[in-house]
Short mmCIF file of C-alpha atoms in Angstrom, two decimals:
data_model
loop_
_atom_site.label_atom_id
_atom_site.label_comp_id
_atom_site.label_asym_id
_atom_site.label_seq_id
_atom_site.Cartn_x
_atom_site.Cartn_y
_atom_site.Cartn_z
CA UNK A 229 170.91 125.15 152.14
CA UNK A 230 170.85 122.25 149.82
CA UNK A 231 169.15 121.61 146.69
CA UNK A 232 167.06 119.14 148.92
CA UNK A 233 166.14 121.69 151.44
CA UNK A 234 164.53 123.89 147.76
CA UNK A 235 162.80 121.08 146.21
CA UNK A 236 161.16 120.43 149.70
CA UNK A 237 160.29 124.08 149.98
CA UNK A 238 158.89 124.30 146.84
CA UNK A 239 156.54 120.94 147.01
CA UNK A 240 155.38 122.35 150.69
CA UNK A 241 154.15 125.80 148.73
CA UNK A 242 152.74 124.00 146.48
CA UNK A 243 150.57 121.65 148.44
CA UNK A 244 149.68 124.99 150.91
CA UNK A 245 148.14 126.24 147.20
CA UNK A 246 146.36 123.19 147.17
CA UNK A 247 144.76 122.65 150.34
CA UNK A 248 143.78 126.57 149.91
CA UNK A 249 141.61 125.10 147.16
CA UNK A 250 140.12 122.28 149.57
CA UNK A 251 142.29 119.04 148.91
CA UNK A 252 146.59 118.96 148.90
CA UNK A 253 147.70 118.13 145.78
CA UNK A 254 147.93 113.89 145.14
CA UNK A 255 151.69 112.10 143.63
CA UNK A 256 151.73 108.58 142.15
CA UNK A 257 155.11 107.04 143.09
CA UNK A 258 156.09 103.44 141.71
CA UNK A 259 159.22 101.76 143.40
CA UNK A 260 157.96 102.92 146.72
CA UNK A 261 159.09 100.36 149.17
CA UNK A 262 162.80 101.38 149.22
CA UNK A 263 165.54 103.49 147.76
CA UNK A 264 164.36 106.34 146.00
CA UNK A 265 161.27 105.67 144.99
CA UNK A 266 160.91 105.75 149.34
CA UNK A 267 163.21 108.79 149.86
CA UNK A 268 160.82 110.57 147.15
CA UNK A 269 157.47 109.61 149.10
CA UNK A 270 159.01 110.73 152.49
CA UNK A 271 159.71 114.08 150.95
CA UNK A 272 155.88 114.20 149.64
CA UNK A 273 154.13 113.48 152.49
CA UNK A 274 156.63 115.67 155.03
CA UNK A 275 155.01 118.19 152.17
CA UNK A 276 152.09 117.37 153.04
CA UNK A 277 150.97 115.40 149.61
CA UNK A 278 148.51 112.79 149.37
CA UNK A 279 150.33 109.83 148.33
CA UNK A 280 149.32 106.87 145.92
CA UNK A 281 152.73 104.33 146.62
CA UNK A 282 153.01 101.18 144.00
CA UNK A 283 155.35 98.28 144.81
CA UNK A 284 155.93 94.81 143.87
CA UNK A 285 156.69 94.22 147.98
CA UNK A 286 153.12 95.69 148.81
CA UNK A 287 153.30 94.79 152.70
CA UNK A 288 156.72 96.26 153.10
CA UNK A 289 155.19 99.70 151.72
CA UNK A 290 152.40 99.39 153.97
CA UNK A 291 154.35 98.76 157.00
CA UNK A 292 155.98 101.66 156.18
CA UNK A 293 153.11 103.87 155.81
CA UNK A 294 151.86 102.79 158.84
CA UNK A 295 155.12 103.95 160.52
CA UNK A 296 155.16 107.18 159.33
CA UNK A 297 151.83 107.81 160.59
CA UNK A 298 150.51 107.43 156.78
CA UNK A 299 146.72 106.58 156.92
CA UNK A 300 143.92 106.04 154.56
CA UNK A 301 143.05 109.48 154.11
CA UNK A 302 146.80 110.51 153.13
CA UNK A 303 148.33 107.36 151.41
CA UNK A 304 146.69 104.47 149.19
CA UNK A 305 149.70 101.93 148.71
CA UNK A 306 149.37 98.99 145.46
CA UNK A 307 151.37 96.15 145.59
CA UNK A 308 151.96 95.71 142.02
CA UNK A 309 155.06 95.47 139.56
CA UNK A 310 154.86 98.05 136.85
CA UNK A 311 156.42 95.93 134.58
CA UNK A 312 153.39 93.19 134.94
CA UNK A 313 150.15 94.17 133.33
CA UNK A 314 148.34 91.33 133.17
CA UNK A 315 146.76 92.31 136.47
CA UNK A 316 146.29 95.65 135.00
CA UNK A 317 144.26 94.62 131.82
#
């Protein structure tokens, strides 16, 4: 097993302690609509993690959502760029 195959294990505990509580646990990932910022939210929500997904290409995030079967009650996606707060402030 892989150091993947651990970290997985280890976020899938810890949302189980979570939703013991009444709600699984909740990440904030920026970068979300490809490379690792994606790789990172697939591993979340195959935790079982709520997911809150930030990207500058908003409808690419959300057509990904969508595909993994991602809906409102599991995944809020922003199309924003982190590096822009005027939209912020």
């Amino acid at each position: 097993k892989d150091a993947g195959y651990f970290a997985l294990d280890a976020l899938r505990i810890e949302a189980g302690r979570q939703a013991e509580v009444g709600t699984p646990p909740l990440v904030f990932i920026t970068g979300a609509s490809s490379g690792i910022g994606q790789a990172l939210a697939a591993r979340y929500a195959a935790a079982g993690w709520r997911l809150a997904l930030a990207a500058r290409r908003g409808a690419d995030m959300q057509a990904w959502a969508a595909a993994q079967g991602l809906g409102p009650g599991r995944c809020a996606v922003y199309g924003a760029d982190v590096a822009v707060t005027d939209p912020v402030s």
